[in-house]
Each structure stands twice: as C-alpha cells, then as structure tokens.
Coordinates of C-alpha atoms and ligand atoms in Angstrom, one line a residue:
M13 CA -5.5 9.5 4.4
K14 CA -6.4 9.6 0.8
L15 CA -3.5 10.8 -1.4
K16 CA -4.6 13.7 -3.6
S17 CA -3.2 14.2 -7.1
N18 CA -1.3 17.4 -6.1
D19 CA 0.3 15.7 -3.1
P20 CA 4.0 14.6 -3.3
C21 CA 4.1 11.1 -4.7
W22 CA 4.4 8.3 -2.2
C23 CA 7.6 7.0 -3.9
G24 CA 9.7 9.9 -2.5
S25 CA 10.6 11.4 -5.9
G26 CA 9.4 14.8 -4.7
A27 CA 7.2 15.2 -7.8
K28 CA 3.5 15.6 -7.6
H29 CA 1.6 12.3 -7.5
K30 CA -0.2 13.2 -10.8
R31 CA 3.1 13.8 -12.5
C32 CA 4.7 10.6 -11.1
H33 CA 3.2 7.2 -10.2
G34 CA -0.3 8.7 -10.4
D35 CA 0.0 10.1 -14.0
R36 CA -3.5 9.5 -15.4
R37 CA -2.4 10.7 -18.9
A38 CA 0.3 8.0 -18.9
V39 CA -2.1 5.2 -18.0
G40 CA -4.5 6.3 -20.6
A41 CA -8.1 5.2 -21.0
R42 CA -8.2 2.9 -24.0
P43 CA -11.3 0.8 -24.2
V44 CA -10.4 -2.9 -24.6
P45 CA -12.4 -4.3 -27.6
I46 CA -13.6 -7.8 -27.1
G47 CA -12.2 -10.3 -29.7
N48 CA -13.3 -13.7 -30.9
V49 CA -13.5 -16.6 -28.5
T50 CA -12.7 -20.1 -29.6
P51 CA -14.6 -23.2 -28.4
P52 CA -13.7 -24.8 -25.0
R53 CA -10.6 -27.0 -24.9
S54 CA -10.9 -30.7 -24.1
V55 CA -9.7 -32.4 -20.9
P56 CA -8.4 -36.0 -21.0
D57 CA -10.7 -38.6 -19.4
H58 CA -8.2 -39.4 -16.6
I59 CA -8.4 -35.9 -15.1
V60 CA -11.1 -35.8 -12.4
R61 CA -13.8 -33.1 -12.9
P62 CA -15.5 -31.1 -10.2
D63 CA -19.1 -32.2 -9.7
Y64 CA -20.6 -29.0 -11.4
V65 CA -19.0 -30.1 -14.6
T66 CA -20.6 -33.5 -14.6
T67 CA -24.0 -32.6 -13.1
G68 CA -24.2 -29.0 -14.4
R69 CA -25.4 -27.9 -11.0
I70 CA -23.5 -25.6 -8.6
S71 CA -23.9 -26.6 -4.9
T72 CA -26.0 -24.0 -3.1
S73 CA -24.3 -24.8 0.3
R74 CA -22.0 -21.9 1.0
K75 CA -20.7 -23.4 4.3
P76 CA -17.3 -21.9 5.4
Q77 CA -14.4 -24.2 4.4
I78 CA -12.5 -25.4 7.5
Q79 CA -9.7 -27.9 6.9
D80 CA -8.4 -30.8 8.9
A81 CA -5.0 -32.3 8.4
E82 CA -6.1 -34.6 5.7
S83 CA -8.0 -32.1 3.6
L84 CA -5.3 -29.5 4.1
T85 CA -2.7 -31.8 2.5
R86 CA -4.9 -32.0 -0.6
L87 CA -5.6 -28.3 -0.6
R88 CA -1.9 -27.5 -0.4
H89 CA -1.3 -29.6 -3.4
A90 CA -4.1 -27.9 -5.4
C91 CA -2.8 -24.5 -4.4
A92 CA 0.8 -25.4 -5.4
V93 CA -0.5 -26.5 -8.8
A94 CA -2.4 -23.2 -9.2
A95 CA 0.8 -21.2 -8.3
K96 CA 2.8 -23.2 -10.9
V97 CA 0.2 -22.6 -13.7
L98 CA 0.1 -18.9 -12.9
I99 CA 3.9 -18.5 -12.9
R100 CA 4.3 -20.4 -16.2
T101 CA 1.4 -18.6 -18.0
G102 CA 2.7 -15.2 -16.7
E103 CA 6.1 -16.0 -18.3
H104 CA 4.5 -16.0 -21.7
V105 CA 2.9 -12.5 -21.5
A106 CA 4.3 -10.5 -24.3
V107 CA 3.5 -7.9 -26.9
G108 CA 1.6 -9.5 -29.8
R109 CA 0.6 -12.6 -27.8
T110 CA -3.2 -13.1 -27.5
T111 CA -4.9 -14.0 -24.3
E112 CA -6.2 -17.1 -26.2
Q113 CA -2.6 -18.3 -26.5
L114 CA -2.2 -17.7 -22.7
D115 CA -5.3 -19.8 -22.1
E116 CA -3.8 -22.6 -24.2
I117 CA -0.5 -22.5 -22.2
A118 CA -2.4 -22.5 -18.9
H119 CA -4.7 -25.3 -20.0
D120 CA -1.8 -27.6 -21.1
T121 CA 0.0 -26.9 -17.8
Y122 CA -3.1 -27.8 -15.7
I123 CA -3.4 -31.1 -17.6
E124 CA 0.3 -31.8 -17.3
L125 CA 0.1 -31.4 -13.5
G126 CA -3.0 -33.7 -13.3
A127 CA -5.4 -30.8 -12.6
Y128 CA -8.8 -29.6 -14.0
P129 CA -9.2 -25.9 -14.8
S130 CA -11.9 -25.0 -12.3
T131 CA -13.4 -22.2 -14.5
L132 CA -13.9 -24.5 -17.5
H133 CA -17.7 -25.1 -17.7
Y134 CA -18.3 -23.3 -14.4
R135 CA -21.7 -21.6 -14.8
G136 CA -21.3 -21.7 -18.5
Y137 CA -17.8 -20.2 -18.6
T138 CA -15.8 -21.8 -21.5
K139 CA -12.2 -21.0 -20.8
S140 CA -9.4 -22.3 -18.5
I141 CA -8.3 -18.9 -17.0
C142 CA -9.7 -15.4 -16.9
T143 CA -7.6 -12.7 -18.5
S144 CA -8.5 -9.1 -17.6
V145 CA -6.8 -6.3 -19.6
N146 CA -6.5 -2.7 -18.6
G147 CA -10.0 -1.4 -17.6
V148 CA -11.4 -4.9 -17.2
I149 CA -11.7 -5.4 -13.5
C150 CA -12.3 -9.1 -13.6
H151 CA -13.7 -12.1 -15.5
G152 CA -12.3 -11.2 -18.9
I153 CA -12.5 -14.1 -21.4
P154 CA -9.4 -15.1 -23.3
D155 CA -9.7 -14.0 -27.0
D156 CA -7.8 -13.3 -30.1
R157 CA -6.9 -9.6 -29.4
P158 CA -3.0 -9.3 -29.4
L159 CA -1.7 -7.7 -26.3
E160 CA -0.2 -4.2 -26.9
D161 CA 2.9 -2.5 -25.4
G162 CA 1.8 -0.7 -22.2
D163 CA -1.2 -3.0 -21.5
I164 CA -1.5 -4.7 -18.2
V165 CA -3.2 -8.1 -17.9
N166 CA -4.5 -10.0 -14.9
I167 CA -4.4 -13.8 -15.2
D168 CA -6.6 -15.7 -12.8
V169 CA -5.9 -19.4 -12.3
T170 CA -7.9 -21.9 -10.4
A171 CA -6.8 -25.6 -10.3
F172 CA -9.0 -28.5 -9.2
V173 CA -7.0 -31.6 -8.1
D174 CA -7.3 -34.1 -5.3
G175 CA -10.9 -32.8 -4.7
M176 CA -9.8 -29.3 -3.9
H177 CA -9.7 -25.9 -5.6
G178 CA -6.6 -23.6 -5.4
D179 CA -7.1 -20.1 -6.6
N180 CA -4.6 -17.3 -7.4
S181 CA -4.1 -14.4 -9.8
A182 CA -1.5 -11.8 -10.7
T183 CA -1.3 -8.7 -12.9
F184 CA 1.5 -8.5 -15.5
H185 CA 3.0 -5.7 -17.6
V186 CA 3.0 -6.1 -21.3
G187 CA 6.1 -4.8 -23.0
T188 CA 7.8 -1.9 -21.3
P189 CA 6.3 -1.1 -17.8
R190 CA 5.1 2.5 -17.5
P191 CA 5.7 4.2 -14.1
A192 CA 2.0 4.8 -13.6
M193 CA 1.3 1.1 -14.2
I194 CA 4.1 0.1 -11.9
G195 CA 2.5 2.3 -9.2
L196 CA -0.9 0.6 -9.7
I197 CA 0.4 -3.0 -9.9
E198 CA 2.9 -2.8 -7.0
T199 CA 0.3 -1.0 -4.8
T200 CA -2.2 -3.7 -5.6
R201 CA 0.3 -6.5 -4.9
E202 CA 1.2 -4.9 -1.5
A203 CA -2.4 -4.2 -0.6
T204 CA -3.2 -7.9 -1.1
L205 CA -0.2 -9.0 1.1
R206 CA -1.2 -6.3 3.7
G207 CA -4.7 -7.7 3.8
I208 CA -3.4 -11.2 4.3
D209 CA -1.0 -10.0 7.0
A210 CA -4.0 -8.4 8.9
I211 CA -5.7 -11.8 9.4
R212 CA -5.9 -13.0 13.0
P213 CA -7.9 -16.0 14.3
F214 CA -11.0 -15.0 16.5
E215 CA -10.8 -11.4 15.2
P216 CA -13.1 -9.6 12.7
L217 CA -12.6 -10.5 9.0
Q218 CA -13.1 -6.8 8.4
N219 CA -9.5 -6.2 9.4
V220 CA -8.6 -7.4 5.9
A221 CA -10.8 -4.7 4.3
E222 CA -9.4 -2.0 6.6
A223 CA -5.8 -2.8 5.8
I224 CA -6.4 -2.9 2.0
E225 CA -8.6 0.1 1.7
T226 CA -6.4 2.3 3.9
F227 CA -3.2 1.4 2.0
A228 CA -4.8 1.8 -1.4
A229 CA -6.1 5.3 -0.4
S230 CA -2.7 6.3 0.9
R231 CA -1.4 5.7 -2.7
G232 CA -4.4 7.4 -4.4
Y233 CA -6.3 4.4 -5.6
G234 CA -9.8 3.2 -5.0
V235 CA -10.9 -0.4 -4.3
V236 CA -13.8 -2.2 -6.1
A237 CA -16.5 -2.8 -3.4
E238 CA -18.8 -5.1 -5.3
Y239 CA -16.4 -8.1 -5.6
G240 CA -14.7 -9.9 -2.7
G241 CA -12.7 -12.9 -1.7
H242 CA -14.5 -16.2 -1.0
G243 CA -14.2 -19.4 1.1
I244 CA -12.5 -22.1 -0.9
G245 CA -11.5 -25.8 -0.6
A246 CA -13.7 -28.7 -1.7
T247 CA -16.2 -25.9 -2.9
F248 CA -14.9 -23.3 -5.4
H249 CA -17.0 -20.4 -4.0
A250 CA -18.1 -20.6 -0.3
D251 CA -18.5 -18.4 2.7
P252 CA -17.1 -16.2 4.1
H253 CA -17.5 -13.4 1.7
V254 CA -14.2 -11.4 2.2
N255 CA -14.8 -7.7 1.7
H256 CA -11.9 -5.6 0.5
C257 CA -13.7 -2.3 1.5
V258 CA -15.0 -1.7 5.0
V259 CA -18.8 -2.5 5.0
R260 CA -20.9 -1.5 8.0
G261 CA -22.6 -4.5 9.6
D262 CA -20.1 -7.1 8.4
D263 CA -19.7 -9.1 11.6
S264 CA -17.8 -12.1 10.2
F265 CA -15.1 -13.6 12.4
V266 CA -12.0 -15.5 11.4
L267 CA -11.5 -19.1 12.7
P268 CA -8.4 -21.3 12.7
G269 CA -8.4 -23.8 9.8
M270 CA -10.6 -21.5 7.6
T271 CA -9.4 -21.2 4.0
F272 CA -10.4 -18.3 1.8
T273 CA -9.1 -16.0 -0.9
V274 CA -7.9 -12.4 -0.6
E275 CA -8.2 -10.7 -4.0
P276 CA -8.6 -6.9 -4.1
M277 CA -9.1 -5.0 -7.4
L278 CA -7.6 -1.4 -7.3
L279 CA -8.8 1.4 -9.5
T280 CA -7.0 4.4 -11.1
G281 CA -10.3 6.0 -12.1
R282 CA -14.0 6.0 -11.1
P283 CA -15.6 2.9 -9.5
E284 CA -18.6 2.5 -11.8
F285 CA -18.4 -0.6 -14.0
H286 CA -20.6 -2.6 -16.3
Q287 CA -20.8 -6.1 -17.6
A288 CA -20.2 -6.8 -21.3
A289 CA -22.7 -8.5 -23.5
D290 CA -20.7 -11.8 -23.1
G291 CA -22.2 -12.1 -19.6
W292 CA -18.8 -12.2 -17.9
T293 CA -16.4 -9.3 -18.7
E294 CA -16.6 -6.5 -16.0
H295 CA -15.4 -3.3 -17.5
V296 CA -15.0 0.1 -15.7
D297 CA -17.1 2.8 -17.4
D298 CA -14.2 5.3 -17.7
N299 CA -11.8 2.8 -19.3
R300 CA -9.1 3.6 -16.6
P301 CA -6.8 0.6 -15.8
S302 CA -7.4 -1.6 -12.8
A303 CA -5.2 -4.3 -11.3
Q304 CA -5.8 -7.4 -9.1
F305 CA -3.8 -10.0 -7.2
E306 CA -5.1 -13.0 -5.4
H307 CA -3.9 -15.7 -3.0
T308 CA -5.6 -18.6 -1.3
V309 CA -4.8 -18.5 2.5
L310 CA -5.1 -20.7 5.6
V311 CA -6.0 -19.2 9.0
T312 CA -3.4 -20.4 11.5
D313 CA -3.2 -20.1 15.3
D314 CA -1.6 -16.7 15.1
G315 CA -2.3 -15.3 11.6
A316 CA -2.5 -16.6 8.0
E317 CA -0.4 -18.7 5.8
I318 CA -0.3 -18.3 2.0
L319 CA -1.1 -21.6 0.3
T320 CA -0.8 -20.6 -3.3
V321 CA 3.0 -21.1 -3.6
T322 CA 4.9 -23.9 -5.4
D323 CA 6.6 -26.6 -3.3
D324 CA 9.8 -24.6 -3.5
G325 CA 8.1 -21.4 -2.4
R326 CA 7.7 -19.6 -5.7
T327 CA 4.7 -17.3 -6.5
A328 CA 3.9 -14.6 -9.1
V329 CA 1.9 -12.8 -6.4
G330 CA 4.3 -12.3 -3.5
T331 CA 4.9 -13.6 0.0
L332 CA 4.6 -12.2 3.5
A333 CA 8.4 -12.3 3.6
D334 CA 8.4 -9.9 0.6
L335 CA 6.1 -7.6 2.6
A336 CA 8.4 -7.7 5.6
R337 CA 11.4 -6.9 3.3
S338 CA 9.5 -3.9 1.9
G339 CA 9.8 -2.5 5.4
S340 CA 6.2 -1.7 5.7
A341 CA 4.7 -4.8 7.4
Ligands
ZN28 ZN1 6.2 8.3 -7.7

C-alpha cells in the first residue's frame, strides 16, 4: 500500500506523514550547483590497475559473475577494502567540507589498502568516488562546493584489488539530521537490506524489486526505475541487471555463487531526472532529495551474504542482523 501524505506517519507519532517524516517543506528543493572539478589523482605504480585503465576498452562480455572458492576469497578482500574506504570517508562528512576533500580522503585510503579506485578513468570518469548530494540520484562528481547543514550526500566506493571489484555506497547527513531526511535515509537503508534479505537461490531475481518497491511505497517514497544493481567480481559491471522496481518480463533467476549489487535509489519527489552537462551527474527535475545505499552480495545455498563488510564486520550500510533487530525482517 502506498502511504499518502495525509495518512498517519509510519513512525507511530500519530502526526500526518506530511507533517512528520514526509515533510516536503522540511526537505526543501534546493538545486545543487555543480562546482569546479580538479584533475585526476595519481596512483602509485605498484597498485594493479583494472584492464580498462591500461587498454582504455571496457569488456563487452556481461556474463554473470559466479565465484568459486578461490575467486570468492579475493572478492571478499576487495569488498572488505571497499567497506573500509566507505566508513572512513563517511566519518569526514561535515558542514563546510567539500566532496573534493572526501575524494582525497577516499583516494588515499584505497592506496593505503593496496587497492585501485575502480571509477578512476572508467569510461572517462576522473574521480575516485561518486558523491551525490540532495537531488542528485547518482554519479555526482566530487567538486569544490562546500557541504551545507541539512544536505545529504551519498558516497559510492568501488575498490579493485586482487583482480576483483567490491562496490558499496551509503548516504550521510551533513550537520544536524532533519526528521524528513532521517525518514528518507533510514527507509532507503532498510529497503536495501530487505531487498537483500529477499534473495533465494533458484528463485526469481524480481523478488528483490518486489521487496524494495513495496517497502518504499509503504513509507511514501518512489524508487528510481532506470538504474539497477549489477553483477560484479572480476568485471565491474556484468549481468544480471538487478531491478529495484518490478518490471514485467524480467525472468532472471538467482544461482548459488552469483555475486551482484543491490543499490536502490529512493525519491521524495517526482521520478523524472536529467543528466548534467558533465555527462555523469543524474539530477531529479524537481530538486527533491533522493538517497541510495548499496552492498555487494553473494548468493548462498539458502539466501544471500553481504560481502561489503570489514574483516571485523563493520559497514556504513547495515547488516541483515540490523534488519532482524529492527523487528521487520
Ligand atoms: Zn514520522
């Protein structure tokens, strides 16, 4: 059921949704001006590059990524590095800090951990992370705009190490969290975890979309249909395409050993968006904020395991245990 603006808020406050976690006036609709972008950072020679950096060509094979024990060990490591870079970069989100500075922190952390930033020189992209502020749904380029109190920023981190890509992202509050932004961010986090929790081997991949879309609607949010998760492993972007909205005719099935991302973008406003002149930044037309979370997951014999956690189990995104604790799994 889609939550309407005059319905009681899902949080149990008794207030109407539009006066509580769904307050559109509080989230605002400030356009995010695009700032200046500095040249790409350098990567020391001892860090191994993905082939598209050295050849300039992206593999056109989109074969699903299915891991064996050996490749899985390497992928686990790449995912743990990606989790660590995301946690550390997120700790530096603050009023007045620029996304350019966040890019620098992330870049140095990848290098310190022996990894290459997968986005750097991928299809002409020149930064080590993506930073998507407020109404930017994805692929925002780090620049010199200082973050403002009340902004939200998604940081998307992909690490390439041991021949594998590990990919995760999280959305952070800047300054004092606003209730309406908390509603958006926490719903997006939980939608991501619910999507992952719905994965079962030999069952339709569409279960992921159904879980995400239904939960988002129950909280009054839309889901971006045009972007989805992707197979990942030795190849950065592979099959399957993981829909976050139910699409008629999607007959993909989930197989044990498959690795892919789940990364829904939730909307407070209308779903129309456009690409900025930089060729990357995707911005909603109505400037209303959107949020995104992302994990890389492994299909197991009875469900899915989140790979993008540190060796001691930390993540800026959340775990299935968090979902169970929220009492809604
Ligand atoms: Zn509420």
